[in-house]
Coordinates of C-alpha atoms in Angstrom, one line a residue:
M565 CA -7.2 -116.4 140.3
T566 CA -6.8 -112.7 140.2
F567 CA -5.9 -113.0 136.3
E568 CA -8.8 -115.0 136.2
I569 CA -11.1 -112.3 138.1
K570 CA -9.4 -109.6 135.7
F571 CA -10.0 -111.8 132.3
S572 CA -14.0 -112.5 133.2
A573 CA -14.3 -108.6 134.0
V574 CA -12.6 -108.2 130.6
V575 CA -15.0 -109.9 129.0
L576 CA -18.5 -108.7 130.8
L577 CA -17.2 -105.0 129.7
L578 CA -17.1 -106.2 126.1
A579 CA -20.0 -108.0 126.4
T580 CA -21.5 -104.8 127.8
I581 CA -20.0 -102.4 124.9
L582 CA -20.9 -105.1 122.3
S583 CA -24.8 -104.9 123.4
A584 CA -25.3 -101.3 123.5
P585 CA -27.4 -100.0 120.4
A586 CA -25.3 -99.4 117.7
H587 CA -27.7 -96.6 116.9
A588 CA -28.1 -94.8 120.1
A589 CA -25.3 -92.0 119.6
D590 CA -27.1 -91.2 116.1
R591 CA -30.2 -90.3 117.8
S592 CA -31.0 -86.5 117.8
V593 CA -33.2 -83.9 118.6
A594 CA -33.4 -80.1 117.8
I595 CA -36.2 -77.9 118.1
G596 CA -36.0 -73.9 117.7
P597 CA -37.4 -71.6 119.8
I598 CA -40.9 -69.7 120.2
P599 CA -40.4 -66.4 117.9
S600 CA -40.7 -62.7 119.7
I601 CA -44.1 -61.7 119.4
A602 CA -44.4 -57.8 120.3
G603 CA -46.9 -57.5 123.4
A604 CA -48.1 -61.1 123.3
S605 CA -51.2 -61.7 126.1
P606 CA -50.9 -64.5 128.8
A607 CA -53.1 -66.7 126.4
L608 CA -51.2 -66.5 123.3
L609 CA -48.0 -67.3 125.2
K610 CA -49.6 -70.5 126.5
T611 CA -51.0 -71.3 123.0
L612 CA -47.2 -70.6 122.0
R613 CA -45.7 -73.0 124.5
A614 CA -48.7 -75.6 123.8
L615 CA -47.6 -75.5 120.3
R616 CA -43.6 -76.5 121.0
Q617 CA -44.7 -79.1 123.7
R618 CA -46.5 -81.0 121.0
L619 CA -43.2 -80.5 118.6
E620 CA -41.4 -81.8 122.0
S621 CA -44.0 -84.8 122.6
D622 CA -43.8 -85.4 118.6
A623 CA -40.1 -85.7 118.9
Q624 CA -40.5 -87.9 122.0
D625 CA -42.3 -90.3 119.8
C626 CA -40.2 -90.4 117.1
M627 CA -37.0 -91.4 119.5
E628 CA -39.0 -93.9 121.1
S629 CA -39.7 -95.3 117.8
A630 CA -36.3 -95.4 116.6
S631 CA -35.0 -97.2 119.3
A632 CA -37.7 -99.5 119.1
M633 CA -36.3 -100.3 115.7
E634 CA -32.5 -99.8 116.9
G635 CA -31.9 -97.6 114.0
P636 CA -30.6 -94.4 113.6
G637 CA -33.3 -91.1 114.4
N638 CA -33.5 -87.4 114.3
Y639 CA -35.7 -84.6 114.5
R640 CA -35.9 -81.4 113.4
G641 CA -38.8 -78.9 114.1
S642 CA -39.0 -75.0 114.2
I643 CA -42.0 -72.6 114.9
K644 CA -41.2 -69.6 112.2
K645 CA -43.2 -66.1 112.1
V646 CA -44.4 -65.4 108.7
L647 CA -46.7 -62.2 109.6
E648 CA -47.6 -60.3 112.6
T649 CA -50.0 -57.5 113.3
S650 CA -51.7 -55.7 116.2
R651 CA -54.4 -58.4 116.0
L652 CA -52.8 -61.5 114.7
V653 CA -49.6 -63.5 114.2
S654 CA -49.3 -66.5 111.5
L655 CA -46.6 -68.8 112.2
E656 CA -45.2 -71.6 109.9
I657 CA -44.8 -74.7 112.1
S658 CA -42.4 -77.3 110.5
G659 CA -40.1 -80.7 110.7
E660 CA -37.8 -83.3 109.3
T661 CA -37.7 -86.5 110.8
M662 CA -36.7 -89.7 110.7
C663 CA -38.0 -91.9 113.1
D664 CA -37.6 -95.5 112.1
G665 CA -34.0 -95.7 111.1
V666 CA -34.8 -95.5 107.5
H667 CA -37.2 -93.4 105.7
P668 CA -37.1 -89.5 106.0
S669 CA -40.1 -87.5 106.5
S670 CA -41.1 -84.2 106.8
F671 CA -44.4 -81.8 107.5
R672 CA -45.1 -77.9 107.3
Y673 CA -48.6 -76.5 108.2
G674 CA -49.5 -73.0 109.4
V675 CA -51.6 -71.5 111.8
A676 CA -52.8 -67.8 112.4
I677 CA -53.7 -67.1 116.0
D678 CA -55.4 -64.5 117.5
K679 CA -52.7 -62.2 119.7
K680 CA -55.7 -61.2 122.1
T681 CA -57.7 -65.0 122.9
G682 CA -54.6 -66.9 121.9
V683 CA -57.6 -68.4 119.8
R684 CA -56.6 -70.2 116.8
I685 CA -58.1 -68.0 113.7
N686 CA -60.5 -70.1 110.8
L687 CA -58.5 -68.1 108.0
S688 CA -60.7 -69.6 105.5
R689 CA -64.0 -67.6 106.8
I690 CA -61.3 -64.7 105.6
Y691 CA -60.0 -66.1 102.5
N692 CA -62.9 -68.6 100.8
V693 CA -60.0 -70.1 98.6
A694 CA -60.4 -73.9 99.3
T695 CA -63.4 -76.3 100.3
R696 CA -63.8 -78.1 103.4
E697 CA -64.2 -81.9 103.6
D698 CA -64.1 -84.1 106.7
K699 CA -62.5 -81.4 108.6
R700 CA -59.5 -80.6 105.9
I701 CA -59.8 -78.2 103.2
F702 CA -58.6 -78.3 99.9
L703 CA -57.9 -75.3 96.9
R704 CA -60.5 -74.5 95.0
S705 CA -60.8 -75.4 91.4
E706 CA -61.1 -71.8 90.2
L707 CA -57.4 -71.2 91.4
V708 CA -55.9 -74.6 90.4
E709 CA -54.2 -72.8 87.5
S710 CA -52.4 -70.1 89.4
V711 CA -51.4 -72.8 91.7
R712 CA -49.9 -74.6 89.1
E713 CA -48.1 -72.0 87.9
S714 CA -46.7 -71.3 91.2
Y715 CA -45.9 -75.1 91.5
K716 CA -43.7 -74.7 88.0
R717 CA -41.7 -72.3 89.2
Q718 CA -41.2 -73.8 92.6
N719 CA -39.7 -76.8 90.9
A720 CA -38.0 -75.1 87.3
T721 CA -34.7 -77.1 88.3
D722 CA -36.0 -80.4 89.7
V723 CA -37.7 -82.3 86.3
S724 CA -38.7 -85.1 88.1
C725 CA -41.3 -83.2 89.8
L726 CA -42.4 -82.1 86.5
D727 CA -42.2 -85.3 84.6
D728 CA -45.1 -86.9 86.8
S729 CA -48.7 -85.5 85.3
D730 CA -49.9 -86.5 89.0
W731 CA -48.8 -83.3 90.6
E732 CA -51.7 -81.6 89.0
T733 CA -54.4 -83.8 90.7
G734 CA -52.3 -83.3 93.9
L735 CA -52.9 -79.9 93.7
T736 CA -56.7 -80.5 94.3
N737 CA -56.8 -83.6 96.0
F738 CA -54.1 -82.9 98.6
P739 CA -55.0 -81.4 101.8
L740 CA -53.9 -78.0 102.9
T741 CA -53.2 -74.9 105.2
F742 CA -52.6 -71.6 104.8
L743 CA -51.3 -68.1 105.7
P744 CA -51.6 -64.8 104.7
E745 CA -48.1 -62.8 103.7
P746 CA -46.9 -59.3 104.5
D747 CA -47.5 -58.9 100.8
G748 CA -51.0 -59.9 101.1
S749 CA -50.5 -63.0 99.2
L750 CA -51.1 -66.2 100.8
V751 CA -49.0 -69.1 101.4
L752 CA -50.2 -73.0 100.8
Y753 CA -49.0 -75.9 103.0
Y754 CA -49.8 -79.2 101.3
A755 CA -49.8 -82.3 103.2
A756 CA -48.6 -84.3 100.5
P757 CA -47.7 -87.7 100.9
D758 CA -43.4 -88.3 101.9
I759 CA -43.2 -90.0 98.3
S760 CA -44.3 -86.9 96.6
G761 CA -43.2 -84.2 99.6
A762 CA -40.3 -82.8 98.3
C763 CA -42.1 -81.4 95.1
F764 CA -44.8 -79.6 97.1
P765 CA -42.5 -77.1 98.7
P766 CA -45.0 -74.0 100.1
L767 CA -46.6 -72.7 97.0
H768 CA -48.4 -68.9 96.7
L769 CA -51.6 -67.5 95.4
S770 CA -50.9 -63.4 94.6
R771 CA -52.7 -60.7 96.0
R772 CA -54.9 -60.3 92.7
D773 CA -55.5 -64.0 92.3
I774 CA -57.2 -63.9 95.8
A775 CA -58.8 -60.7 95.5
P776 CA -62.3 -61.9 94.8
Y777 CA -61.9 -64.6 97.6
R778 CA -60.7 -62.3 100.4
N779 CA -63.7 -61.0 103.0
A780 CA -62.3 -57.7 103.4
V781 CA -64.5 -56.9 106.4
R782 CA -63.2 -59.7 107.9
A783 CA -59.4 -58.8 106.9
G784 CA -59.8 -55.5 108.4
K785 CA -61.0 -57.1 111.5
Y786 CA -57.2 -58.6 111.8
N787 CA -55.5 -55.6 110.4
L788 CA -54.8 -57.9 107.3
P789 CA -52.7 -56.6 104.7

């Protein structure tokens, strides 16, 4: 009788182990800290916490999807400071994810925030480098040549990104966000589809390129370079 009880216990233990999700240990989340910002107001801190909480919520949804698919999953998110002035802070929000156990994905976009009010700043009112359509913005056709050169430089060692001519269409057809950089240039973040994402790292418009499209008075309000 004792042997039968012990044998049943072993069978139950093995069944529990075998029925556990095979990839449960292959799911992980890592989200970087909020960057340090000098003289951050309570309103700004509230906005920064909300940005990080959005990443946390996104990560939770990702892990739930991976669990439902019974596959591995991971989520890496970060908030990086690009530029800080006495009036403004610009942040790059990025992440690398795999939420279905098979297909990796990534995202990267920029936000600029008023340091006093914590409100997002509409950079298009300062830099008229894009047109707006359905609440998204797209590069102006007049600036395509400059961004084309940036794309070629960024992908100089990856022939596959240059072989397909569709990337040139993407320069004006993919929505984007942008941020000012310390040297007065702009960094562009394209929301390219995953199949093209690796070929669209942050691209750049030089200070000279954007000069005709920059409103000096509005830029001065935020002490932008």
